[in-house]
PDB file of C-alpha atoms in Angstrom:
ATOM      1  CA  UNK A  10      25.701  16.976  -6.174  1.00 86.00           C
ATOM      2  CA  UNK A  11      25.155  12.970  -6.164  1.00 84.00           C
ATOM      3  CA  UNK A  12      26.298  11.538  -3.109  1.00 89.00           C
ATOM      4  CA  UNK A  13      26.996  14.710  -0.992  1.00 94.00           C
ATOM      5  CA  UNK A  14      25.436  17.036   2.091  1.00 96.00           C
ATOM      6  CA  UNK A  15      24.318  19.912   1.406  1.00 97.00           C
ATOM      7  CA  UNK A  16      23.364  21.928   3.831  1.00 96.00           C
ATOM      8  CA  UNK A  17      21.250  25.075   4.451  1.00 96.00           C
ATOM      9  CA  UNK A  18      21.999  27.277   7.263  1.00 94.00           C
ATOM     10  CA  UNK A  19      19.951  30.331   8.828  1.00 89.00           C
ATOM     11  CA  UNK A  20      18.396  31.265  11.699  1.00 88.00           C
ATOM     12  CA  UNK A  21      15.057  30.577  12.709  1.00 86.00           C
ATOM     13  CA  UNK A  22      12.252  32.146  10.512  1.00 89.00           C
ATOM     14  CA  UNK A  23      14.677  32.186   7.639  1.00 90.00           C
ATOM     15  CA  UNK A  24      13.154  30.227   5.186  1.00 90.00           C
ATOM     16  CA  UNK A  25      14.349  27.251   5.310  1.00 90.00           C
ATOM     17  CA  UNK A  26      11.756  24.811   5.662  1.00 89.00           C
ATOM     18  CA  UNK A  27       9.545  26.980   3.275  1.00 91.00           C
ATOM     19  CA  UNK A  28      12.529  26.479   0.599  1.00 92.00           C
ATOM     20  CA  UNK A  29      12.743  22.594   1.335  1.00 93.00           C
ATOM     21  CA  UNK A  30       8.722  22.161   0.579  1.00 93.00           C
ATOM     22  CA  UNK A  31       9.049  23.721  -2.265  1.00 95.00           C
ATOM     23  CA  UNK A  32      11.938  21.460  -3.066  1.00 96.00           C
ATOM     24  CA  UNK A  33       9.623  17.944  -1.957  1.00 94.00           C
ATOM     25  CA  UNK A  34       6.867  19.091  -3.664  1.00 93.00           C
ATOM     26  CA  UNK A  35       4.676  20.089  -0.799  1.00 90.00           C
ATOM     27  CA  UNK A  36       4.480  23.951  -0.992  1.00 93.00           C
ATOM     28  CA  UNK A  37       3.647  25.638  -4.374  1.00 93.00           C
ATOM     29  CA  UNK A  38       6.095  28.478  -5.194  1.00 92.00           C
ATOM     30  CA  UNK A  39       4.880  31.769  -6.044  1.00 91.00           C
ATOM     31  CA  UNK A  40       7.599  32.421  -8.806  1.00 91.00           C
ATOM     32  CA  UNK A  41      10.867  31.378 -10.197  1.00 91.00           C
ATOM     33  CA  UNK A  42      11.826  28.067 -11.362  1.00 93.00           C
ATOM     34  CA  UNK A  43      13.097  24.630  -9.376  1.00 93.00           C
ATOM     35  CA  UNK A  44      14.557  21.304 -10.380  1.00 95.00           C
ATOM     36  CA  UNK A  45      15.238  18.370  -8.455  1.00 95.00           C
ATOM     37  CA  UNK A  46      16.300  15.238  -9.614  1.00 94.00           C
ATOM     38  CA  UNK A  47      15.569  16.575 -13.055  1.00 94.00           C
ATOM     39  CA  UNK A  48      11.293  17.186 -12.037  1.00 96.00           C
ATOM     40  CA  UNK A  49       9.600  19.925 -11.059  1.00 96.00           C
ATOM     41  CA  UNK A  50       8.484  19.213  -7.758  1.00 96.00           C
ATOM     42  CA  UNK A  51       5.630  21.322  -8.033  1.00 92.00           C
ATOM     43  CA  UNK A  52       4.257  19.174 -10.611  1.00 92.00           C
ATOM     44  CA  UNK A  53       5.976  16.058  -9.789  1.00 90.00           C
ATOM     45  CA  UNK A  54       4.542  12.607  -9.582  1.00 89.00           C
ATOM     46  CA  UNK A  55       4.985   9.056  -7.975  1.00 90.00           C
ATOM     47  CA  UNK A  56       8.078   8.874 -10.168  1.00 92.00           C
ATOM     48  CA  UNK A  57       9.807  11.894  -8.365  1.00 94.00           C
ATOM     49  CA  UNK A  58       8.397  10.913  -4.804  1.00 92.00           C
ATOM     50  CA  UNK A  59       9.922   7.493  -5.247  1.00 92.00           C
ATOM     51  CA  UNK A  60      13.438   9.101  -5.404  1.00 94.00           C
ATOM     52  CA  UNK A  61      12.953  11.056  -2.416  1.00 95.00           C
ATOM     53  CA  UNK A  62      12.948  10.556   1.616  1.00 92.00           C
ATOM     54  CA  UNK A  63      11.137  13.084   3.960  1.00 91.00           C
ATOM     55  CA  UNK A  64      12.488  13.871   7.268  1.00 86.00           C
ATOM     56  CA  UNK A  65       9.996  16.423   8.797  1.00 80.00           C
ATOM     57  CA  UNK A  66      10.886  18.934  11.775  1.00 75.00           C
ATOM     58  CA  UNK A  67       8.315  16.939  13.410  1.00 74.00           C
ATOM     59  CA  UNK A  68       5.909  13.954  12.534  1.00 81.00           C
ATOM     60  CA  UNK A  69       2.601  12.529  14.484  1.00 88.00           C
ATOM     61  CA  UNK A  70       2.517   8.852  14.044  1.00 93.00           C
ATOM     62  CA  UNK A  71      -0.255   6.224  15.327  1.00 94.00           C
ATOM     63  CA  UNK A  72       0.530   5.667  18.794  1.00 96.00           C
ATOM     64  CA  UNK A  73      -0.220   2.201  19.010  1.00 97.00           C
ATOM     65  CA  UNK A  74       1.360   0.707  16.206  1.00 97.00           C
ATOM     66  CA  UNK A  75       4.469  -0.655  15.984  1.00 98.00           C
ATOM     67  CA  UNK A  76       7.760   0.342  14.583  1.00 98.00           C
ATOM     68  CA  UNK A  77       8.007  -2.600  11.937  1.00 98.00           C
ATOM     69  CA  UNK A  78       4.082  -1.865  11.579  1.00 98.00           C
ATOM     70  CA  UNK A  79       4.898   1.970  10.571  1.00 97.00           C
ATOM     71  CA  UNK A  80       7.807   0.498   8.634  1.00 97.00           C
ATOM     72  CA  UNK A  81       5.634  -1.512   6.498  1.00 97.00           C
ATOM     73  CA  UNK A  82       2.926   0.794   6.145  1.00 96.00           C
ATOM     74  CA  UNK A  83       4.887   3.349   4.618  1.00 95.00           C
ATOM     75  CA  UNK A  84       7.140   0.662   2.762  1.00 96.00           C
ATOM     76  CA  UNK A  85       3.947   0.358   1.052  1.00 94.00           C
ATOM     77  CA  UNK A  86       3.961   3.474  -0.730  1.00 92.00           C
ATOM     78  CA  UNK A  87       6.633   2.559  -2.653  1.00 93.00           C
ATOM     79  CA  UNK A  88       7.560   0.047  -5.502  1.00 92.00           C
ATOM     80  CA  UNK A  89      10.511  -1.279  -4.132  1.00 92.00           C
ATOM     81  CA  UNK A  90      10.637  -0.703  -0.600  1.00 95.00           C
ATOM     82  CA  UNK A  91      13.933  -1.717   0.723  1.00 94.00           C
ATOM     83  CA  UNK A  92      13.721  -4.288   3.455  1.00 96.00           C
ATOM     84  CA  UNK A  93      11.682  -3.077   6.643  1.00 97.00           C
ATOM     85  CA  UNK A  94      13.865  -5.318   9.557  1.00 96.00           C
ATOM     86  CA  UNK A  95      17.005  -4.107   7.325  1.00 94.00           C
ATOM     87  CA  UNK A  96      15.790  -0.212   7.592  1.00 93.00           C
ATOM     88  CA  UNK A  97      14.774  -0.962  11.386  1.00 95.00           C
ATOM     89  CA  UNK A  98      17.884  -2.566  11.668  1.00 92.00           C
ATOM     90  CA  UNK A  99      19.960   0.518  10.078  1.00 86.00           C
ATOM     91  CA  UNK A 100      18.807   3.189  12.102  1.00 85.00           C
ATOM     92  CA  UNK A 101      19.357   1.269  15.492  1.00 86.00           C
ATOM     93  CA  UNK A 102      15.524   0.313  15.975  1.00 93.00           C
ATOM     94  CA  UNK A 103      16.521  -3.907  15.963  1.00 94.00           C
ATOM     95  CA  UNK A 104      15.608  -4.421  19.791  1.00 96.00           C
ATOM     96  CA  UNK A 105      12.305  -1.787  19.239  1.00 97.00           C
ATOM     97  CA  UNK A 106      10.853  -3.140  16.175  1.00 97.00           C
ATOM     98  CA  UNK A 107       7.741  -4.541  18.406  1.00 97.00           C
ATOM     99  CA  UNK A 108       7.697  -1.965  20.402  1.00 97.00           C
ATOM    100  CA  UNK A 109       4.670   0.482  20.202  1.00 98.00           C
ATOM    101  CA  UNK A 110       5.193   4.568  19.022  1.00 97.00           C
ATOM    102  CA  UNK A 111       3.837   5.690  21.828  1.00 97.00           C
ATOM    103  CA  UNK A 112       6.680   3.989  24.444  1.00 97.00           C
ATOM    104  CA  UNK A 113       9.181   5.616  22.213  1.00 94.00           C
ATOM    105  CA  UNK A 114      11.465   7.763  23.362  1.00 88.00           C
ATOM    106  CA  UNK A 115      12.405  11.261  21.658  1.00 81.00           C
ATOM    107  CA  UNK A 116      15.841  10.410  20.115  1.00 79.00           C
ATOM    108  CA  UNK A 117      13.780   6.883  19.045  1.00 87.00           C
ATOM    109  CA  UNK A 118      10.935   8.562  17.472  1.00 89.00           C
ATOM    110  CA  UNK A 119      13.795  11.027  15.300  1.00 82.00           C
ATOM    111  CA  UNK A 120      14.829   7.278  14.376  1.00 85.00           C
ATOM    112  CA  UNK A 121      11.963   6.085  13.425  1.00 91.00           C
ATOM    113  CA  UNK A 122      11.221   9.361  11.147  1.00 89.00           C
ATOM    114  CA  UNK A 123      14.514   8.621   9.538  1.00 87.00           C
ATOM    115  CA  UNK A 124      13.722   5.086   9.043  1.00 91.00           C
ATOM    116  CA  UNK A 125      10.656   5.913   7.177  1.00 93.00           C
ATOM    117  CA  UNK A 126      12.350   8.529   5.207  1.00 91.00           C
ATOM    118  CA  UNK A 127      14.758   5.742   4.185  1.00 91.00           C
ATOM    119  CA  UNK A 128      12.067   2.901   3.546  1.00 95.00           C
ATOM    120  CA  UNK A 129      11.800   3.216  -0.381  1.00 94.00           C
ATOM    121  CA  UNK A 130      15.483   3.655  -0.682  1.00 93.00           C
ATOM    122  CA  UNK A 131      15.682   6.992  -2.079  1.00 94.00           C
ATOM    123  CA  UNK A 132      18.437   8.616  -4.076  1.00 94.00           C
ATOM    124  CA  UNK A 133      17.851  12.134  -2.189  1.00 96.00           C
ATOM    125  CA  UNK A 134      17.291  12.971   1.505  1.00 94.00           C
ATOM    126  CA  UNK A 135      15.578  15.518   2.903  1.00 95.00           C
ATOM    127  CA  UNK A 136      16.286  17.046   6.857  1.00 91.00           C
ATOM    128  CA  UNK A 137      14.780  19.567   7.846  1.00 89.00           C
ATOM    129  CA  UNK A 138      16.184  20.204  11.424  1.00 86.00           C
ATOM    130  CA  UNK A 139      16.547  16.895  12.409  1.00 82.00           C
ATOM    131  CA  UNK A 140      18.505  17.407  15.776  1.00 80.00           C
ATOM    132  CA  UNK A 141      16.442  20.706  16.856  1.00 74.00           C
ATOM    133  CA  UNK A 142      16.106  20.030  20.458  1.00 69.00           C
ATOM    134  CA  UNK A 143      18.175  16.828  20.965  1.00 75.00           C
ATOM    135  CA  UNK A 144      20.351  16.982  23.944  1.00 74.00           C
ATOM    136  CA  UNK A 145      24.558  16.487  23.248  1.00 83.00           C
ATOM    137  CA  UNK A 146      24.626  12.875  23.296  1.00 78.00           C
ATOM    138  CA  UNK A 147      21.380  12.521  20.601  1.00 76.00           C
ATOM    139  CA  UNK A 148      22.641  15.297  18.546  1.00 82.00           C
ATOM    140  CA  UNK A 149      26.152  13.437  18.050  1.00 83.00           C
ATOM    141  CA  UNK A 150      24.121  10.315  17.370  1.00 79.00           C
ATOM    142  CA  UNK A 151      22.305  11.671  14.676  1.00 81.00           C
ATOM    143  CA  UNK A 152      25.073  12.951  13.232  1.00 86.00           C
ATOM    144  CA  UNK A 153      26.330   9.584  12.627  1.00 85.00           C
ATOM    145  CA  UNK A 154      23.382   8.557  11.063  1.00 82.00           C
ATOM    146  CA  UNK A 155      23.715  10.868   8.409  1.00 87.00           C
ATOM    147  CA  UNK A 156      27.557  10.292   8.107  1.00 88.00           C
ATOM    148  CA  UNK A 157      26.044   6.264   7.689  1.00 83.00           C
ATOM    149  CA  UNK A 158      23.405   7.204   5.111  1.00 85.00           C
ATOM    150  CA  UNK A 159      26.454   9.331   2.938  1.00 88.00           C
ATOM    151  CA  UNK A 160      28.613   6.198   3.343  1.00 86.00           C
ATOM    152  CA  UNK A 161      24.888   4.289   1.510  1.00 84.00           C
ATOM    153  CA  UNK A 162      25.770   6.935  -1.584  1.00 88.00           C
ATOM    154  CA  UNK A 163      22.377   9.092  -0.267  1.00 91.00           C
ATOM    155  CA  UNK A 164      22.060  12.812  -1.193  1.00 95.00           C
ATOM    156  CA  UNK A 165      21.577  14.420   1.860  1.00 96.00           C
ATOM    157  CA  UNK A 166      19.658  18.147   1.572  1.00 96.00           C
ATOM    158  CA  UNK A 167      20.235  19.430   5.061  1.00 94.00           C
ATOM    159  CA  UNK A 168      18.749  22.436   7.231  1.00 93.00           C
ATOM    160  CA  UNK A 169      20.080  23.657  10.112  1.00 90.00           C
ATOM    161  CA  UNK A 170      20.607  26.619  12.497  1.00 86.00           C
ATOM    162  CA  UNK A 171      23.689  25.026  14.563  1.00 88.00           C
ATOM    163  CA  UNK A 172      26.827  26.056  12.863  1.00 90.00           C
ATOM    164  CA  UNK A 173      28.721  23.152  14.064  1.00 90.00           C
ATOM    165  CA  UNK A 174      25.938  20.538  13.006  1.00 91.00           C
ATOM    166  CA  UNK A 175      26.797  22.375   9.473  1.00 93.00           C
ATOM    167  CA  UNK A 176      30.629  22.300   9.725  1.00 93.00           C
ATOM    168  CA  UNK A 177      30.479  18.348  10.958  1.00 92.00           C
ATOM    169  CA  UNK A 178      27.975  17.291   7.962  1.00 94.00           C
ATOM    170  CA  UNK A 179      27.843  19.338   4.740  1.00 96.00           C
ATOM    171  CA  UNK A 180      30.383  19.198   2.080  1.00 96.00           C
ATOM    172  CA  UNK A 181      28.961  22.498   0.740  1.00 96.00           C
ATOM    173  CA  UNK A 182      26.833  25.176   2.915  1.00 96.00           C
ATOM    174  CA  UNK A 183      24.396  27.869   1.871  1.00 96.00           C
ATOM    175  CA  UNK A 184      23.236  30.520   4.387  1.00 95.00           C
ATOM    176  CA  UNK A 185      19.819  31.783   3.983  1.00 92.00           C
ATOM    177  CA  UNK A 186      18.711  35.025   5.636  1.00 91.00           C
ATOM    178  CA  UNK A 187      15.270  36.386   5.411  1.00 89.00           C
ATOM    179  CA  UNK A 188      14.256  34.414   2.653  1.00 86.00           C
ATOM    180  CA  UNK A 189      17.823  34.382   0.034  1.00 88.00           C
ATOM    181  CA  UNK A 190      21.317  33.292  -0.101  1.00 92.00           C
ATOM    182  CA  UNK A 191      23.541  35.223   0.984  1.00 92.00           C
TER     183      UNK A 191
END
């Protein structure tokens, strides 16, 4: 639903990053149907990727650029881009925004992912694993980014395998296992 987080949980191998690009649009299906904000992501256009943010298990940026220069690179992909400083500003990148990629620490880098996954202001927000191997501290600080971007009025479509991360976040939870709900 509009403004919740939903989350998938299952193990590793599961599915679950299979099932969310299929959902974005990266990842043909080989049968069935699938809907998401009222496209089909498998033959979706700009209109459909302008509603949607991407938070990938794990991204490979240009080293040398900086964080408001990746900000406004990928801001322009987008129509209308929220404002970069605001985004850098919103995921707690303020005092890095000159800083280069490759100085960047792990739990900044998961910051900077989110902040370009937030960039054109979607409606929907996809994680796929965003806290896999973030110690404690990071974990509980990304959790409160995604409590902030529900308190926005984002859709948050969330995969996990931590049961707690799941219990903290989503309003509603399906478990996958081998490939279906159970």
């Amino acid at each position: 639903e509009r403004g919740e987080v939903f989350g998938l949980l299952g193990p590793n191998g599961a599915g679950k990053t299979t099932i969310v690009e299929i959902l974005e649009g990266y990842r043909m299906r080989d049968g069935g149907e699938a809907e998401v904000l009222g496209f089909d992501p498998g033959r979706a256009g700009r209109a459909f990727r302008e509603q949607i943010g991407v938070v990938l298990q794990a991204s490979e940026l240009p080293p040398a650029l900086t964080v408001r220069e990746v900000h406004r690179m990928f801001a322009g992909y987008f129509a209308r881009p929220r404002d970069v400083d605001e985004v850098i500003d919103l995921v707690g990148l303020g005092d890095k925004a000159g800083a280069r990629v490759k100085t960047l620490s792990g739990g900044q880098k998961r910051r900077l992912d989110l902040g370009i996954a937030l960039v054109g202001d979607p409606v929907l927000v996809f994680l796929d694993e965003p806290t896999t191997g973030f110690d404690p501290a990071a974990r509980r600080s990304a959790w409160e980014m995604v409590r902030a971007l529900r308190e926005l009025g984002k859709t948050i479509f969330l995969t996990t395998h931590y049961l707690d991360e799941a219990q903290q976040l989503a309003d509603r939870v399906a478990v996958l296992r081998a490939g279906e709900i159970v």
